[in-house]
Coordinates of C-alpha atoms in Angstrom, one line a residue:
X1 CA 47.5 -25.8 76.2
X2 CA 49.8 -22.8 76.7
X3 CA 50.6 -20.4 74.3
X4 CA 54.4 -21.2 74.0
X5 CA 53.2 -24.5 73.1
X6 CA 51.5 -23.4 70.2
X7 CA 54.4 -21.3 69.2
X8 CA 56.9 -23.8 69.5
X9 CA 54.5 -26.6 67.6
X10 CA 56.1 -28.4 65.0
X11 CA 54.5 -28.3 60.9
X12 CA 52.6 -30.7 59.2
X13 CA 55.3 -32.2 57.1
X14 CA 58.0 -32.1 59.9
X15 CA 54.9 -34.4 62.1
X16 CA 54.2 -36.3 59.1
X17 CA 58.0 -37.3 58.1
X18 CA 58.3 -38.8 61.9
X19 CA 55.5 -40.6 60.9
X20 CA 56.3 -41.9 57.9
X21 CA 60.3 -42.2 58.9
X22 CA 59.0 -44.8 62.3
X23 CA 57.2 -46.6 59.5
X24 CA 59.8 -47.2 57.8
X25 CA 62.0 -48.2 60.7
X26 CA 59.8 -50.8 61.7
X27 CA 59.2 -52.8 58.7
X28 CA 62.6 -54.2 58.7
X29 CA 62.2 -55.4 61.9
X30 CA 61.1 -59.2 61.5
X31 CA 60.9 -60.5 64.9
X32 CA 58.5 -60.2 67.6
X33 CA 58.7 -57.5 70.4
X34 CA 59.4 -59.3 73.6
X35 CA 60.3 -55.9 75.5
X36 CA 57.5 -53.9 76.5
X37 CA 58.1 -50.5 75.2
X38 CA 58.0 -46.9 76.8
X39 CA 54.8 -45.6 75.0
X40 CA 52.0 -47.0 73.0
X41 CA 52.2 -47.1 69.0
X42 CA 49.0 -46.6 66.5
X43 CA 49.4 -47.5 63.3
X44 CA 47.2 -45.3 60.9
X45 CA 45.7 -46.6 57.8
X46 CA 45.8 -44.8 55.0
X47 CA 48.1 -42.0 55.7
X48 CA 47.8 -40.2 52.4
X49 CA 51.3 -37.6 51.9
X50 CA 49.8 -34.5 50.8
X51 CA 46.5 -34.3 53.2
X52 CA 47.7 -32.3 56.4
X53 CA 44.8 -33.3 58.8
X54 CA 46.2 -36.5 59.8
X55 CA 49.4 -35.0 61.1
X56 CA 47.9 -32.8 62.6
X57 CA 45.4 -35.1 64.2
X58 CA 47.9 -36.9 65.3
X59 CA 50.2 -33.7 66.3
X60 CA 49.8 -33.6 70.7
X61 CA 49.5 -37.1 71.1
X62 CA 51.9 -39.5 73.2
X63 CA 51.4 -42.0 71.7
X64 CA 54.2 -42.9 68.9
X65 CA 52.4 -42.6 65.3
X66 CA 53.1 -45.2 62.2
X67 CA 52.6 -44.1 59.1
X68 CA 50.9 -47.6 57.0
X69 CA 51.6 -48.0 54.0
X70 CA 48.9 -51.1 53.6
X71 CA 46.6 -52.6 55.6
X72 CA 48.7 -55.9 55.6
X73 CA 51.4 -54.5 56.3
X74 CA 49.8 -52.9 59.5
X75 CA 48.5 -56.0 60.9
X76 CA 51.9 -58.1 60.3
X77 CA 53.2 -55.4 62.8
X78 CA 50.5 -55.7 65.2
X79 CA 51.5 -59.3 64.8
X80 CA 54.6 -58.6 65.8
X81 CA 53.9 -56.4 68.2
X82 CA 55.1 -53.4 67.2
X83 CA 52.0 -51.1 67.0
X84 CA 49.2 -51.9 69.5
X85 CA 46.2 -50.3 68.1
X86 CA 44.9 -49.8 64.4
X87 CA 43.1 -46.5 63.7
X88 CA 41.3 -46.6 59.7
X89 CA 40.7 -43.1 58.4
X90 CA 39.8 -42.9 54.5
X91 CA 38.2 -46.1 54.1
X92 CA 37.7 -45.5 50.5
X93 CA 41.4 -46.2 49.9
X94 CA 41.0 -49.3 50.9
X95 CA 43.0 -50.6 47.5
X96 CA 46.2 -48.8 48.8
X97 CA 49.2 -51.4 48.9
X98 CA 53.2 -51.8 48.7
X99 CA 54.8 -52.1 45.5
X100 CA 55.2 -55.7 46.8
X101 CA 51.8 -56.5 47.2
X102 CA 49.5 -57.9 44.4
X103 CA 47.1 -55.6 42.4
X104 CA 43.5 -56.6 43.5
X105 CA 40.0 -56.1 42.0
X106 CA 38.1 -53.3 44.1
X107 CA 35.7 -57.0 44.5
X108 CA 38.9 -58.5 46.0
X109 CA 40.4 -55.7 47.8
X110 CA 37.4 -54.9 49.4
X111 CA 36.8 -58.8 50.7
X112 CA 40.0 -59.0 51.9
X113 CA 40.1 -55.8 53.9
X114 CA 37.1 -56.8 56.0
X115 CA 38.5 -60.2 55.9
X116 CA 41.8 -59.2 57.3
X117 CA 40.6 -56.9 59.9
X118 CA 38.0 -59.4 60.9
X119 CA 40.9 -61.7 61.9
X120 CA 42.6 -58.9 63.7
X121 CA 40.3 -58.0 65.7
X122 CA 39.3 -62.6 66.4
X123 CA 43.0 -61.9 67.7
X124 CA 42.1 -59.6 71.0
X125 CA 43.4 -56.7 68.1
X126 CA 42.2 -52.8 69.0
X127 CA 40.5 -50.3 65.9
X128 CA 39.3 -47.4 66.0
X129 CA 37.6 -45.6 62.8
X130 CA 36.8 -41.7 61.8
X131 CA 33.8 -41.3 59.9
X132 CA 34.8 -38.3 57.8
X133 CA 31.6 -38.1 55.5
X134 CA 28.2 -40.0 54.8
X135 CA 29.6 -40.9 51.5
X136 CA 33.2 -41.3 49.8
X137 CA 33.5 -37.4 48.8
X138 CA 34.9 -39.1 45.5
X139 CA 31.9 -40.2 42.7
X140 CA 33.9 -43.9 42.5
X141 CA 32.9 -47.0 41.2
X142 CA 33.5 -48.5 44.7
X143 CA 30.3 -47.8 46.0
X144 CA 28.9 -51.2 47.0
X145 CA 32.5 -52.2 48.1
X146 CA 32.7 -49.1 50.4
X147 CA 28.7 -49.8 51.9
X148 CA 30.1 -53.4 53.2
X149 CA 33.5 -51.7 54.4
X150 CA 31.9 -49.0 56.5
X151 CA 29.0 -50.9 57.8
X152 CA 31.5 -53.7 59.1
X153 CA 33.7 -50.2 60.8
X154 CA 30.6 -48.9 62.0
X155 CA 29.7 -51.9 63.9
X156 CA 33.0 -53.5 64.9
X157 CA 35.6 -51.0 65.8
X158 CA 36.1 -50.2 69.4
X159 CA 35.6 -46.0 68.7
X160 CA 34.4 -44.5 66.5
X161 CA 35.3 -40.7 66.2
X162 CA 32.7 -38.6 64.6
X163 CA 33.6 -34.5 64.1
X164 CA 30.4 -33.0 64.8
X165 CA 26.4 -34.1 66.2
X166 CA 25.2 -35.0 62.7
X167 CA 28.1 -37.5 62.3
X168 CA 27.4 -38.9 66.0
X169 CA 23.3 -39.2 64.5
X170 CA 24.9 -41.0 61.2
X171 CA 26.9 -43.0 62.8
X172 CA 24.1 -44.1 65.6
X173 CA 21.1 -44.2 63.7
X174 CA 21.9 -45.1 59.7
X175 CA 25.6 -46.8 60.5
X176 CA 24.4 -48.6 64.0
X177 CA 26.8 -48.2 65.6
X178 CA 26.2 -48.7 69.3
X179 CA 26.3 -45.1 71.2
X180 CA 28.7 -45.9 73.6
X181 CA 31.3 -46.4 70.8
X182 CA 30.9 -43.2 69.7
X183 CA 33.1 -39.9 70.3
X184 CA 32.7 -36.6 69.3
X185 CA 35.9 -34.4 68.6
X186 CA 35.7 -31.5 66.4
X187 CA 37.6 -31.4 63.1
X188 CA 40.5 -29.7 63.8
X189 CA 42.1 -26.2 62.4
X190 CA 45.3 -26.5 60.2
X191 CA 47.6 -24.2 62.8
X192 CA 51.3 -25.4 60.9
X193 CA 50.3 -26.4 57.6
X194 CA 50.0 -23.5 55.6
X195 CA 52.5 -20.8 57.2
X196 CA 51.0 -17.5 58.5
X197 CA 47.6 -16.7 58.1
X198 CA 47.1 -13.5 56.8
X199 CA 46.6 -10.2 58.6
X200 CA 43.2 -9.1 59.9
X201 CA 42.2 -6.5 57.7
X202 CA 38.9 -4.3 57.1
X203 CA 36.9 -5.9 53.8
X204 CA 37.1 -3.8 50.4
X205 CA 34.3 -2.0 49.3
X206 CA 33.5 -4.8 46.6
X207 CA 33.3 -8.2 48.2
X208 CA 35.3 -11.2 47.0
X209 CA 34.3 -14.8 47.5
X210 CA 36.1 -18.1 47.3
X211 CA 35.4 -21.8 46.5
X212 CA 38.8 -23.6 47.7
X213 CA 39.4 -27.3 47.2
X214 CA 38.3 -30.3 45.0
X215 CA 35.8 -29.4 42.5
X216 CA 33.1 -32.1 42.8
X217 CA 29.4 -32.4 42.0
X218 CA 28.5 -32.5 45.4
X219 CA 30.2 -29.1 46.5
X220 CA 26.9 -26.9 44.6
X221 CA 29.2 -24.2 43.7
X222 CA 26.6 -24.5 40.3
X223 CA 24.0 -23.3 42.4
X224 CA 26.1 -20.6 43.7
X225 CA 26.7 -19.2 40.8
X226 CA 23.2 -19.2 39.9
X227 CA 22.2 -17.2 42.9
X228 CA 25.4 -14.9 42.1
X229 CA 23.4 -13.9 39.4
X230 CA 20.4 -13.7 40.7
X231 CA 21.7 -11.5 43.6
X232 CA 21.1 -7.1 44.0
X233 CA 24.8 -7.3 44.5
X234 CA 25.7 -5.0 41.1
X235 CA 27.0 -2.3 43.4
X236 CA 28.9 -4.9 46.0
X237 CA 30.3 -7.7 44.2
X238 CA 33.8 -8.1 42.5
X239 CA 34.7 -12.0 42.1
X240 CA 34.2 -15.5 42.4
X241 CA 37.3 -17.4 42.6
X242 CA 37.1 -20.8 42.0
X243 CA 40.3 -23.3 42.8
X244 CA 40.6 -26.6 42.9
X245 CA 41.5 -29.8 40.8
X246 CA 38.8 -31.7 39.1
X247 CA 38.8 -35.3 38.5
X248 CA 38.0 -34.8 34.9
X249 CA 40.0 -31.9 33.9
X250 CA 38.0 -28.8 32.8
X251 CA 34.3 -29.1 34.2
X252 CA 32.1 -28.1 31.2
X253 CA 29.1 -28.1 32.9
X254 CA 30.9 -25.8 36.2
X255 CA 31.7 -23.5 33.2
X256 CA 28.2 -23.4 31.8
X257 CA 26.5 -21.7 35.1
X258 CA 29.1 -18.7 34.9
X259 CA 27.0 -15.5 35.6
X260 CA 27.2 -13.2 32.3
X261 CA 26.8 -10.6 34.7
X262 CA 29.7 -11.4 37.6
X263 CA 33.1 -11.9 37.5
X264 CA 34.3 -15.5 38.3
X265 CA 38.0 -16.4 38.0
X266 CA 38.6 -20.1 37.6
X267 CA 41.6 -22.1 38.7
X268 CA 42.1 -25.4 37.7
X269 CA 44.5 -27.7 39.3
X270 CA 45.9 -28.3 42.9
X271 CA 46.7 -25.2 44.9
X272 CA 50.4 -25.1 46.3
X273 CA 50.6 -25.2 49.7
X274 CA 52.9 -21.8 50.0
X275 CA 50.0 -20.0 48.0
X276 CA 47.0 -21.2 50.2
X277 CA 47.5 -18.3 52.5
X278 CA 47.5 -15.7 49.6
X279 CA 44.0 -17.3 48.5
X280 CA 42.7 -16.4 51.5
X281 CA 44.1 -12.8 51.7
X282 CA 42.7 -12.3 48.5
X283 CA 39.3 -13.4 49.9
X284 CA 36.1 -12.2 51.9
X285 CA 33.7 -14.8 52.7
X286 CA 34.7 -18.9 51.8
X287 CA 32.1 -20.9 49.9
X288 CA 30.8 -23.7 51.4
X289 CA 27.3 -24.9 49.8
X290 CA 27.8 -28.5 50.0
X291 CA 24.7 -30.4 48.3
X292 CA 25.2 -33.2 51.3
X293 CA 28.1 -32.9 54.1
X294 CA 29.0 -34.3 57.7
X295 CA 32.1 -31.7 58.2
X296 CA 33.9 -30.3 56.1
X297 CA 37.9 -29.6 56.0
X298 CA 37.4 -26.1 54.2
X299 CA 35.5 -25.0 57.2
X300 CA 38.4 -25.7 59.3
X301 CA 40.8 -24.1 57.3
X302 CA 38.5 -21.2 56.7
X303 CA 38.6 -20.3 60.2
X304 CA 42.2 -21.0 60.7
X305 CA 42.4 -18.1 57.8
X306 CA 40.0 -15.8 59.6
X307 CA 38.0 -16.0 56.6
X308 CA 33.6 -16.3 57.6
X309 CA 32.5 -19.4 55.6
X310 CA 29.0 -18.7 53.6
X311 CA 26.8 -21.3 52.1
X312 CA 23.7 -24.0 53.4
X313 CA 23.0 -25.2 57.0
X314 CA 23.3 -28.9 56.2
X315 CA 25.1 -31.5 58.7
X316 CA 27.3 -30.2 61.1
X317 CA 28.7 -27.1 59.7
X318 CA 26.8 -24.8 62.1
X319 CA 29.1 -26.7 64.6
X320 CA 31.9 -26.2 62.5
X321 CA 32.1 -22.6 63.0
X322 CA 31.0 -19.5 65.2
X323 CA 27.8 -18.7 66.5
X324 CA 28.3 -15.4 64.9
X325 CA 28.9 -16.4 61.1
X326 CA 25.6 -18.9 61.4
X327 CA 23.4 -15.6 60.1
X328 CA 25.3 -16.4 56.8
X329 CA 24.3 -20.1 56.4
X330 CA 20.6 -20.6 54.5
X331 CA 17.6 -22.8 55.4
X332 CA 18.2 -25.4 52.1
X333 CA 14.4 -25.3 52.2
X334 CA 14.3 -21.7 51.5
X335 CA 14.2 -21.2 47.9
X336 CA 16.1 -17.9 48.2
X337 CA 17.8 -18.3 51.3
X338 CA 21.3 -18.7 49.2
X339 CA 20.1 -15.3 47.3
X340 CA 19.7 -13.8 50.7
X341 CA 23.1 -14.5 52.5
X342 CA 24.4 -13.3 49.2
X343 CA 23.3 -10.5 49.2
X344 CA 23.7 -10.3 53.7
X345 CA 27.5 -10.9 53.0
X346 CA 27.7 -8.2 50.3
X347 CA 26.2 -6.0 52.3
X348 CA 27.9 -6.4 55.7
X349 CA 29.6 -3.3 57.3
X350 CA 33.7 -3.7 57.4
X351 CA 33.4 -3.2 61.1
X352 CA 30.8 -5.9 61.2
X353 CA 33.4 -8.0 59.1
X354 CA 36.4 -7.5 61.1
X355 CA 34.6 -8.4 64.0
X356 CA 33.6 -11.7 62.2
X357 CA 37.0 -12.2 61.2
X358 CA 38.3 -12.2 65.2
X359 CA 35.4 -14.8 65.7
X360 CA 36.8 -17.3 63.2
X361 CA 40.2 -16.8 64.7
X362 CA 39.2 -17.4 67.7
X363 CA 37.2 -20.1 67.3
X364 CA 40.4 -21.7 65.6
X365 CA 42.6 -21.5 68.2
X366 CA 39.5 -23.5 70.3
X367 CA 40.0 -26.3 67.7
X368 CA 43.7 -26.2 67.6
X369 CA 45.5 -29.5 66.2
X370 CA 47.6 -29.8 69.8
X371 CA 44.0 -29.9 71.7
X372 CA 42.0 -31.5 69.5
X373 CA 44.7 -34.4 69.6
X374 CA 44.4 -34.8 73.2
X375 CA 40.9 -35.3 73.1
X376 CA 41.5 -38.1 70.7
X377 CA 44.0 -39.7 72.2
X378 CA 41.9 -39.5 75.7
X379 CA 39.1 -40.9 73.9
X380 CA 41.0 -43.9 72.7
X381 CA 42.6 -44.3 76.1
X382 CA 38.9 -44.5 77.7
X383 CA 38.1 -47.1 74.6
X384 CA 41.0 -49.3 75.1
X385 CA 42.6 -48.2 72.1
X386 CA 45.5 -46.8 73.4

């Protein structure tokens, strides 16, 4: 991939609008394709708007990309042969539907999404799957629903992309998935969804840390903040900041492990996308202490920030970042391994962390959207898919 390809590579929401717009295009055609077209089409299920990675997934391929609204509506175009391959990426929005389309129990939805795919694929149809997580990152009541969705994914779809080595052992070994249907393409960065990064600049004196995204259970930033007070960091520390939405408005409990003896600034709600790059600025090391975690989408956009990620060797975010920034993940079986890294990244020269910070960038640019979306899209031509 050149550089003037990068340059010249188009954002997120421009990708995601061609998407969406082909989409559109396509459901008011009602007859069957009889021509056989220039390129292949996938149609991706669900495409949630504000989520960047899927356009950007999606952002080097050939192939032409349709944006699904439902999973019906998906299949009555590969019916009609207007896409030629399905590709399911959140599974646990398997309820999604048109305004046209009847409100189902998650009992209901959940039969009939198995059910409908089943047939597709009875019909010579193609489906690939991402396995994003071990779990639905979201504490829903679909739980059961979601086991029988992903175990009939794991075993019937023609690919299955996993980001890292842990998610190619989940997949193999507690999904069954048979190896040969299962590719390995890192998570890519988020190069044109957030603007600029921001400048490469020495650390301040007093190190700042930051817990970006979602706030949910699973994410240990509780035990964070424990060790955060805990920590010989009196001389080296000046904030937490905490921002993300929480399903349940104000987190008591989050707010009950403050440190009376740090500084920890919280921010409730979603983060803008224009202000995603000022987090970052503001920030020396990214928080990532996940209690349980295949890959992880703040990793990504960590490096594309040229941010060092600290927090817990768990799944694969050792593969999710430079072999240089692994001395700041912690053995989980370590009692004070988090205490230690703490107190490591506090303590880290500014020559040290500038050096760091041209690792994550670098290691970025290896994951860029363009490449990693070539790999994919080889993948699913090897497959069948495409």
């Amino acid at each position: 991939m050149s550089k003037s390809e990068r340059n010249d590579m188009r954002t997120a929401t421009e990708i995601a609008r061609e998407h969406l717009t082909l989409a559109k295009i396509l459901r008011t055609h009602i007859w069957p394709v009889f021509k056989k077209r220039q390129c292949k089409r996938l149609g991706v299920f669900p495409y949630p708007l504000k989520n960047p990675f899927l356009p950007l997934l999606y952002s080097g391929m050939s192939a032409e990309i349709v944006a699904l609204p439902s999973l019906k509506c998906g299949l009555r175009l590969a019916n009609l042969g207007h896409i030629d391959a399905l590709h399911i990426q959140f599974e646990d929005q398997f309820t999604r539907r048109t305004r046209f389309e009847a409100k189902k129990t998650p009992e209901k939805a959940a039969g009939d999404f198995i059910a409908m795919l089943d047939g597709y694929l009875t019909r010579g149809g193609r489906l690939a799957w991402t396995l994003h997580d071990s779990e639905s990152p979201y504490q829903s009541d679909f739980s059961p629903h979601l086991h029988d969705i992903r175990s009939f994914l794991a075993t019937n779809a023609h690919v299955v992309q996993v980001f890292n080595t842990a998610g190619k052992e989940h997949a193999i070994s507690v999904l069954k998935t048979p190896p040969e249907r299962v590719v390995v393409i890192a998570h890519p960065s988020y190069f044109g969804a957030y603007g600029n990064a921001p400048a490469s600049v020495p650390p301040p004196d007093l190190r700042r840390f930051l817990s970006f995204g979602g706030i949910r259970p699973f994410k240990g930033i509780e035990q964070f903040m424990d060790a955060l007070g805990q920590a010989d960091i009196g001389s080296t520390f000046k904030k937490l900041v905490i921002a993300g939405s929480s399903p349940d408005g104000k987190n008591r409990d989050l707010e009950a492990h403050f440190p009376s003896n740090r500084t920890v600034d919280l921010r409730y709600g979603m983060v803008k996308d224009k202000d995603v790059p000022t987090f970052f600025a503001d920030t020396d090391f990214t928080v990532v202490n996940y209690r349980r975690v295949l890959t992880s989408g703040v990793a990504a956009l960590s490096m594309t920030m040229g941010k060092p990620i600290i927090g817990v060797d768990r799944g694969g975010l050792k593969e999710a970042i430079p072999i240089e920034n692994h001395s700041l993940l912690y053995d989980p079986n370590d009692p004070n391994g988090l205490i230690k890294v703490i107190e490591r990244a506090c303590e880290m020269s500014p020559a040290d962390h500038l050096f760091l910070q041209k690792k994550c960038r670098d290691f970025a640019q290896d994951i860029h959207p363009l490449a990693q979306s070539r790999h994919l899209e080889e993948a699913f031509k090897t497959h069948g898919i495409l």
